[in-house]
C-alpha cells in the first residue's frame, strides 16, 4: 500500500472541511437530512474531528433528538477539551434534558395513575368513564411524544384497549411506533384474537406485472389455501392493507396477492399478525414494458390517464418512465430497508428465478413459511405453470425484452431516480 503523502493529507483535510461547511449551509436552510448526511460523510473521512461532532450535535438538536445531540457535544469535548462552543452547547442541551425529564416525570406518573384507573374501569364495566379516559390517554401520549419519550406508545395502547376501533388512536400509535422503531402487537388492533387463533398467511407483496397472479395460483394449488385480498378497493387506489379485511381473514389459511409498498402502517399490520411477506420483483425495464403492453391492451382504465389511447408511442414510453418507474423504485427501496432494518422478515423472490426454476422457488417459499406440503401437491401445482400461461397473462414474460425497448436517456432517467436512494442496492431489479 502506498503511504499517504502530505499532499494527500491536505486534500483529505480540505474535503472534510468542505463537507462540514456544506452541512452547515444545509442546516441554515433547514435541510436537516442533507446536513446530517454531509457531516456523517465528513466524520467517515475524519472520525476525530471535533468541529464535525459539534455541528452534528446542532443538527440533532434541531431534529429534537436531544440525547443524540448531548452525545455528539460530549464527543467533541472528548476530542478537544478546550472547545468553548461545544461546552456551551452541551450545557444548554443538558438544561433542556433536565427540564424535559421534570415534565416527563409528571406525565409518567399521570400515565401510571391512568393505567390503574383504566384497569379498574375495565373490571367494573363503567362505560361512562371511557370517553374521559380515552381523551386523557391521548393527551398524555401526545405530550410524551412531544418530548420524545417512548412511553407515548403505552399511552396510545391504553386508549386503544378502552376502544380498539377509534381511528385517531390507531393514527397516533402508528406515528409513535414509527418514530421509535418499535414493532406493533396483535392486541394493538383486536381484543378478539390471540396468536394461536391466526391462520397461515402467504402474503405476496409484488411488483405489478411480475408473475404474481401465477405465483398466487400455484401456491393455492400447492397448499390448498384459499385466496383473498386485504384491500378496501381497487381502481386508482393504492393497495394498502385494510384492517377490516385482514381481521375478516385472520383465522383462515390464505394466499394474498397485493401491490403494496412497505409503508409504516402496512409493516405494523404485518408485524402484529405475524405475517412474513414474499416480496416479488422483476427487472424494472422488463416490467415497465410489460405494463405498457397491458395498458395498450385497454387496462389503462384503472389509471389516472384516461386519454392514454391518444398518446403517441413515444409519449407512452415516456409516461411509464416518468410516472410508473418511481413507484417501482420506491416499492423496492422500502421493502429492502424494512428487511435490512429488521422491521419485517421477508422472503425475496424474482420473476426471473421463479420461471427459471419454479420447483426450487415454491419449495423455498414453503420452507420459509414453515409449511409442509406433500410432494404430489407441489408437482400438481407446478403443472399450472405450463397449463395456465395464457390465462394468467404470463405468455409474454421473456426475460430481457425491456433493454431494447427504452432509450439510453430513459434508462439514465430511471437510474437518476434510483440514485435518490443511495443506501439501496438495486441490482436485483437490473439497476
Coordinates of C-alpha atoms in Angstrom, one line a residue:
X1 CA 0.0 0.0 0.0
X2 CA 1.4 3.4 -0.9
X3 CA 1.9 5.6 2.1
X4 CA -0.2 8.8 2.4
X5 CA 1.7 11.9 1.3
X6 CA 1.5 15.3 2.8
X7 CA -0.5 16.4 -0.3
X8 CA -2.9 13.5 0.2
X9 CA -3.5 14.5 3.8
X10 CA -4.0 18.2 2.9
X11 CA -6.6 17.2 0.2
X12 CA -8.4 15.0 2.7
X13 CA -8.5 17.8 5.3
X14 CA -9.9 20.2 2.7
X15 CA -12.5 17.6 1.7
X16 CA -13.6 17.2 5.4
X17 CA -13.9 21.0 5.9
X18 CA -15.8 21.3 2.7
X19 CA -18.3 18.7 3.8
X20 CA -18.7 20.4 7.2
X21 CA -19.3 23.7 5.5
X22 CA -21.8 22.1 3.2
X23 CA -23.6 20.6 6.1
X24 CA -23.7 24.0 7.9
X25 CA -25.3 25.5 4.8
X26 CA -27.9 22.8 4.7
X27 CA -28.5 23.3 8.4
X28 CA -29.1 27.1 7.8
X29 CA -31.6 26.2 5.0
X30 CA -33.4 23.7 7.4
X31 CA -32.5 20.7 5.2
X32 CA -31.7 18.6 8.2
X33 CA -31.4 15.3 6.3
X34 CA -28.8 16.7 3.9
X35 CA -26.9 18.3 6.8
X36 CA -26.8 15.0 8.7
X37 CA -25.6 13.2 5.6
X38 CA -22.8 15.7 4.9
X39 CA -21.5 15.7 8.4
X40 CA -21.7 11.9 8.6
X41 CA -19.6 11.8 5.4
X42 CA -17.1 14.2 7.0
X43 CA -16.8 12.0 10.0
X44 CA -16.3 9.0 7.8
X45 CA -13.2 10.7 6.5
X46 CA -12.0 12.1 9.9
X47 CA -13.6 10.3 12.9
X48 CA -11.8 12.6 15.3
X49 CA -13.0 15.9 14.0
X50 CA -14.4 17.9 17.0
X51 CA -15.9 20.5 14.7
X52 CA -17.9 17.9 12.8
X53 CA -19.3 16.4 16.1
X54 CA -20.3 19.9 17.3
X55 CA -22.2 20.6 14.0
X56 CA -23.8 17.2 14.1
X57 CA -24.9 18.0 17.7
X58 CA -26.6 21.1 16.3
X59 CA -28.3 19.1 13.6
X60 CA -29.7 16.6 16.0
X61 CA -30.8 19.3 18.4
X62 CA -32.7 20.9 15.6
X63 CA -34.4 17.5 14.9
X64 CA -35.4 17.2 18.6
X65 CA -33.0 14.4 19.2
X66 CA -31.7 15.9 22.4
X67 CA -30.0 12.7 23.7
X68 CA -28.1 12.3 20.4
X69 CA -27.1 16.0 20.5
X70 CA -25.7 15.6 24.0
X71 CA -23.6 12.6 22.9
X72 CA -22.1 14.5 20.0
X73 CA -21.3 17.6 22.0
X74 CA -19.6 15.3 24.5
X75 CA -17.7 13.6 21.7
X76 CA -16.4 17.0 20.5
X77 CA -15.2 17.9 24.0
X78 CA -13.5 14.5 24.4
X79 CA -11.5 15.2 21.3
X80 CA -10.9 18.9 22.2
X81 CA -11.4 19.6 25.9
X82 CA -10.8 23.3 25.3
X83 CA -13.7 23.7 22.8
X84 CA -15.8 26.5 24.2
X85 CA -18.6 26.3 21.7
X86 CA -19.1 22.6 22.3
X87 CA -19.0 23.2 26.1
X88 CA -21.7 25.9 25.8
X89 CA -23.9 23.8 23.6
X90 CA -23.6 20.8 25.9
X91 CA -24.6 22.9 28.9
X92 CA -27.6 24.2 27.0
X93 CA -28.7 20.7 26.0
X94 CA -28.3 19.3 29.5
X95 CA -30.6 22.1 30.7
X96 CA -33.1 21.1 28.1
X97 CA -32.8 17.4 29.2
X98 CA -33.3 18.4 32.8
X99 CA -36.5 20.4 32.0
X100 CA -37.8 17.6 29.8
X101 CA -37.2 15.0 32.5
X102 CA -39.0 17.1 35.1
X103 CA -42.0 17.3 32.8
X104 CA -41.7 13.7 31.8
X105 CA -41.8 12.5 35.4
X106 CA -45.1 14.2 35.9
X107 CA -46.6 12.8 32.7
X108 CA -45.3 9.3 33.5
X109 CA -47.0 9.5 36.9
X110 CA -50.2 10.6 35.2
X111 CA -49.9 7.6 32.8
X112 CA -49.4 5.2 35.7
X113 CA -52.5 6.5 37.5
X114 CA -54.4 6.4 34.3
X115 CA -53.4 2.8 33.6
X116 CA -54.6 1.8 37.1
X117 CA -57.9 3.7 36.6
X118 CA -58.4 2.1 33.2
X119 CA -57.8 -1.4 34.7
X120 CA -60.3 -0.7 37.4
X121 CA -62.8 0.7 34.9
X122 CA -62.4 -2.5 32.8
X123 CA -63.2 -4.6 35.8
X124 CA -66.1 -2.6 36.9
X125 CA -67.5 -2.1 33.4
X126 CA -68.1 1.6 34.0
X127 CA -68.7 2.7 30.3
X128 CA -69.5 6.3 31.2
X129 CA -65.8 6.9 32.1
X130 CA -64.5 5.5 28.9
X131 CA -64.6 8.8 26.7
X132 CA -62.9 10.7 29.5
X133 CA -60.2 8.1 30.0
X134 CA -59.5 7.9 26.2
X135 CA -59.1 11.7 26.0
X136 CA -56.8 11.7 29.0
X137 CA -54.7 8.9 27.4
X138 CA -54.5 10.7 24.1
X139 CA -53.4 13.9 25.8
X140 CA -50.7 12.2 27.8
X141 CA -49.5 10.3 24.7
X142 CA -49.2 13.5 22.6
X143 CA -47.3 15.3 25.4
X144 CA -44.9 12.4 25.9
X145 CA -44.4 12.2 22.1
X146 CA -43.6 16.0 22.1
X147 CA -40.6 15.3 24.5
X148 CA -39.7 12.1 22.6
X149 CA -40.5 9.6 25.4
X150 CA -41.3 6.1 24.1
X151 CA -43.9 5.8 26.8
X152 CA -46.2 7.7 24.4
X153 CA -46.7 4.2 22.9
X154 CA -48.0 2.9 26.2
X155 CA -50.5 5.8 26.5
X156 CA -51.8 5.1 22.9
X157 CA -52.3 1.5 23.9
X158 CA -54.3 2.4 27.0
X159 CA -56.6 4.4 24.7
X160 CA -56.9 1.5 22.3
X161 CA -57.6 -1.0 25.0
X162 CA -60.6 1.1 26.0
X163 CA -61.9 1.3 22.5
X164 CA -60.0 -0.6 19.8
X165 CA -61.9 0.9 16.8
X166 CA -61.0 4.5 17.3
X167 CA -59.3 5.9 14.2
X168 CA -57.3 8.6 15.9
X169 CA -55.9 6.1 18.3
X170 CA -54.5 4.0 15.5
X171 CA -53.1 7.0 13.8
X172 CA -51.3 8.1 16.9
X173 CA -50.0 4.6 17.6
X174 CA -48.7 4.2 14.1
X175 CA -46.9 7.5 14.4
X176 CA -45.4 6.6 17.7
X177 CA -44.2 3.2 16.7
X178 CA -42.6 4.6 13.5
X179 CA -40.8 7.3 15.5
X180 CA -39.3 4.9 18.0
X181 CA -38.8 2.0 15.6
X182 CA -40.9 -0.4 17.8
X183 CA -43.0 -3.3 16.5
X184 CA -46.8 -3.5 16.6
X185 CA -48.6 -6.1 18.6
X186 CA -51.7 -8.1 17.8
X187 CA -53.6 -6.5 20.7
X188 CA -53.0 -3.1 19.2
X189 CA -55.7 -4.0 16.6
X190 CA -58.0 -6.5 18.1
X191 CA -59.2 -7.8 21.5
X192 CA -60.9 -10.9 20.0
X193 CA -57.8 -12.7 18.6
X194 CA -54.7 -14.4 20.1
X195 CA -51.7 -15.5 18.2
X196 CA -52.9 -19.1 18.3
X197 CA -56.1 -18.1 16.6
X198 CA -54.4 -16.9 13.5
X199 CA -54.3 -18.9 10.2
X200 CA -51.3 -19.1 7.9
X201 CA -51.0 -16.2 5.5
X202 CA -48.8 -16.3 2.4
X203 CA -48.7 -12.6 1.6
X204 CA -47.2 -11.7 -1.8
X205 CA -46.1 -8.1 -1.8
X206 CA -45.4 -7.7 -5.5
X207 CA -44.5 -5.5 -8.5
X208 CA -47.4 -5.3 -10.9
X209 CA -46.7 -7.5 -14.0
X210 CA -44.2 -9.7 -12.1
X211 CA -45.9 -13.0 -12.4
X212 CA -47.7 -12.6 -9.1
X213 CA -51.1 -13.9 -10.3
X214 CA -49.5 -17.1 -11.4
X215 CA -47.5 -17.4 -8.2
X216 CA -50.7 -17.0 -6.2
X217 CA -52.5 -19.7 -8.1
X218 CA -49.5 -22.1 -7.8
X219 CA -49.3 -21.5 -4.0
X220 CA -53.1 -22.0 -3.6
X221 CA -52.8 -25.3 -5.5
X222 CA -49.8 -26.5 -3.5
X223 CA -51.2 -25.6 -0.1
X224 CA -55.0 -25.9 -0.5
X225 CA -55.3 -22.4 0.9
X226 CA -58.0 -20.0 -0.2
X227 CA -57.1 -16.7 -1.9
X228 CA -58.1 -13.2 -0.9
X229 CA -57.0 -9.6 -0.8
X230 CA -56.6 -7.4 2.2
X231 CA -57.7 -4.2 0.5
X232 CA -60.7 -1.8 0.7
X233 CA -61.0 -1.1 -3.1
X234 CA -59.1 -1.2 -6.4
X235 CA -59.1 1.2 -9.3
X236 CA -56.7 4.0 -8.7
X237 CA -56.5 3.1 -5.0
X238 CA -53.1 2.2 -3.5
X239 CA -53.4 -1.4 -2.4
X240 CA -52.8 -0.6 1.3
X241 CA -53.6 -3.4 3.8
X242 CA -57.1 -2.7 5.1
X243 CA -57.6 -3.7 8.7
X244 CA -61.3 -4.9 8.4
X245 CA -60.4 -7.2 5.5
X246 CA -57.4 -8.5 7.4
X247 CA -59.5 -9.2 10.5
X248 CA -62.1 -10.9 8.4
X249 CA -59.5 -13.4 7.1
X250 CA -57.3 -13.6 10.2
X251 CA -58.4 -17.1 11.2
X252 CA -58.1 -18.6 7.8
X253 CA -55.2 -20.1 5.8
X254 CA -54.9 -17.8 2.8
X255 CA -52.7 -16.7 -0.1
X256 CA -52.8 -12.9 -0.6
X257 CA -51.5 -11.0 -3.6
X258 CA -51.1 -7.3 -3.2
X259 CA -49.2 -4.5 -4.9
X260 CA -48.4 -2.6 -1.7
X261 CA -45.3 -0.8 -0.5
X262 CA -43.5 -1.0 2.8
X263 CA -45.3 1.9 4.5
X264 CA -45.3 2.2 8.3
X265 CA -48.9 1.2 8.7
X266 CA -48.5 -1.8 6.4
X267 CA -45.5 -3.0 8.3
X268 CA -47.2 -2.6 11.6
X269 CA -50.1 -4.8 10.5
X270 CA -47.8 -7.4 9.1
X271 CA -45.8 -7.4 12.4
X272 CA -48.9 -7.6 14.6
X273 CA -50.5 -10.5 12.7
X274 CA -47.2 -12.4 12.3
X275 CA -47.2 -12.2 8.5
X276 CA -43.8 -12.7 6.8
X277 CA -44.2 -11.4 3.2
X278 CA -43.0 -12.9 0.0
X279 CA -41.5 -9.9 -1.9
X280 CA -41.8 -10.5 -5.6
X281 CA -39.8 -8.2 -8.0
X282 CA -38.7 -8.2 -11.6
X283 CA -36.2 -6.4 -13.9
X284 CA -37.5 -2.9 -14.0
X285 CA -37.2 -2.4 -17.8
X286 CA -39.0 -5.7 -18.5
X287 CA -41.7 -4.9 -16.0
X288 CA -42.3 -1.4 -17.4
X289 CA -42.5 -2.8 -20.9
X290 CA -45.0 -5.5 -19.8
X291 CA -47.0 -2.8 -18.0
X292 CA -47.1 -0.7 -21.2
X293 CA -48.4 -3.6 -23.2
X294 CA -51.0 -4.1 -20.5
X295 CA -52.1 -0.5 -20.9
X296 CA -52.0 -0.8 -24.7
X297 CA -54.5 -3.7 -24.4
X298 CA -57.0 -1.5 -22.6
X299 CA -56.0 -1.8 -18.9
X300 CA -55.4 2.0 -18.6
X301 CA -58.9 2.4 -17.1
X302 CA -57.6 1.9 -13.6
X303 CA -55.0 4.7 -14.0
X304 CA -55.2 8.5 -13.9
X305 CA -54.6 8.7 -17.6
X306 CA -58.0 8.2 -19.4
X307 CA -56.5 9.8 -22.5
X308 CA -53.8 7.1 -22.8
X309 CA -55.1 5.9 -26.2
X310 CA -54.5 9.4 -27.6
X311 CA -50.8 9.4 -26.7
X312 CA -48.2 8.6 -29.3
X313 CA -45.9 5.6 -28.9
X314 CA -43.1 7.8 -27.7
X315 CA -45.3 9.5 -25.1
X316 CA -46.5 6.1 -23.8
X317 CA -42.9 5.0 -23.1
X318 CA -42.1 8.4 -21.5
X319 CA -45.2 8.1 -19.3
X320 CA -44.1 4.7 -18.0
X321 CA -40.6 6.2 -17.1
X322 CA -41.9 9.4 -15.6
X323 CA -44.9 8.1 -13.7
X324 CA -44.6 4.4 -13.0
X325 CA -40.8 3.9 -12.6
X326 CA -40.8 6.0 -9.3
X327 CA -43.5 3.7 -7.8
X328 CA -41.5 0.6 -8.6
X329 CA -38.3 2.1 -7.2
X330 CA -39.9 3.3 -4.0
X331 CA -41.6 -0.2 -3.6
X332 CA -38.2 -1.9 -3.9
X333 CA -36.3 0.6 -1.7
X334 CA -39.0 0.5 1.0
X335 CA -39.0 -3.3 1.3
X336 CA -35.3 -3.6 1.1
X337 CA -34.9 -1.2 4.0
X338 CA -37.7 -2.8 6.0
X339 CA -36.0 -6.2 5.8
X340 CA -32.5 -4.9 6.3
X341 CA -33.5 -3.0 9.4
X342 CA -35.3 -5.9 10.9
X343 CA -38.8 -4.3 10.7
X344 CA -40.1 -7.4 8.9
X345 CA -38.8 -10.8 8.0
X346 CA -39.4 -11.1 4.2
X347 CA -38.6 -13.7 1.5
X348 CA -37.2 -12.1 -1.7
X349 CA -38.2 -13.7 -5.0
X350 CA -37.5 -12.5 -8.5
X351 CA -39.6 -13.2 -11.5
X352 CA -36.5 -14.5 -13.3
X353 CA -35.7 -17.1 -10.6
X354 CA -39.4 -18.1 -10.5
X355 CA -39.6 -19.0 -14.2
X356 CA -36.0 -20.4 -14.3
X357 CA -36.6 -23.0 -11.5
X358 CA -40.2 -22.9 -10.3
X359 CA -39.9 -26.0 -8.1
X360 CA -37.0 -24.5 -6.2
X361 CA -38.9 -21.2 -5.8
X362 CA -42.0 -22.9 -4.4
X363 CA -40.2 -25.2 -2.1
X364 CA -38.1 -22.3 -0.8
X365 CA -41.2 -20.3 -0.1
X366 CA -42.9 -23.1 1.8
X367 CA -39.8 -23.8 3.8
X368 CA -39.5 -20.1 4.7
X369 CA -43.1 -20.1 5.8
X370 CA -42.8 -23.3 7.8
X371 CA -45.4 -25.1 5.7
X372 CA -45.1 -28.8 5.0
X373 CA -46.8 -29.9 1.8
X374 CA -47.0 -33.4 0.2
X375 CA -44.6 -33.5 -2.9
X376 CA -47.5 -34.7 -5.1
X377 CA -49.4 -31.4 -4.3
X378 CA -46.3 -29.4 -5.3
X379 CA -45.9 -31.4 -8.5
X380 CA -49.6 -30.8 -9.4
X381 CA -49.2 -27.1 -8.6
X382 CA -46.2 -26.9 -10.9
X383 CA -48.2 -28.3 -13.8
X384 CA -50.1 -25.0 -13.5
X385 CA -47.1 -23.1 -14.7
X386 CA -47.3 -24.7 -18.1
X387 CA -51.1 -25.1 -18.3
X388 CA -52.3 -21.6 -17.5
X389 CA -49.7 -19.3 -19.0
X390 CA -52.2 -17.6 -21.3
X391 CA -54.9 -17.5 -18.6
X392 CA -52.6 -15.6 -16.2
X393 CA -51.1 -13.3 -18.9
X394 CA -47.7 -14.9 -18.4
X395 CA -47.1 -15.7 -22.1
X396 CA -45.0 -12.6 -22.9
X397 CA -42.7 -12.9 -19.9
X398 CA -39.5 -13.2 -21.8
X399 CA -36.5 -12.1 -19.7
X400 CA -34.5 -9.1 -21.1
X401 CA -37.1 -7.7 -23.6
X402 CA -37.1 -4.3 -21.9
X403 CA -33.5 -3.4 -22.5
X404 CA -34.1 -2.8 -26.2
X405 CA -37.4 -1.0 -25.7
X406 CA -36.3 2.1 -23.7
X407 CA -33.8 4.7 -24.9
X408 CA -30.5 5.3 -23.3
X409 CA -31.8 8.6 -22.0
X410 CA -34.8 6.9 -20.4
X411 CA -32.7 4.3 -18.8
X412 CA -30.5 7.0 -17.4
X413 CA -33.5 8.8 -16.0
X414 CA -34.6 5.7 -14.2
X415 CA -31.1 5.4 -12.7
X416 CA -31.2 9.0 -11.7
X417 CA -34.5 8.3 -9.8
X418 CA -32.9 5.3 -8.1
X419 CA -29.9 7.5 -7.1
X420 CA -32.2 9.3 -4.6
X421 CA -31.8 6.0 -2.5
X422 CA -28.0 5.8 -2.1
X423 CA -28.3 3.2 0.6
X424 CA -30.2 0.7 -1.6
X425 CA -28.8 -1.9 -3.9
X426 CA -31.0 -2.1 -7.0
X427 CA -29.1 -4.9 -8.7
X428 CA -31.9 -7.3 -8.1
X429 CA -34.1 -5.3 -10.5
X430 CA -31.4 -4.7 -13.1
X431 CA -30.0 -1.3 -12.0

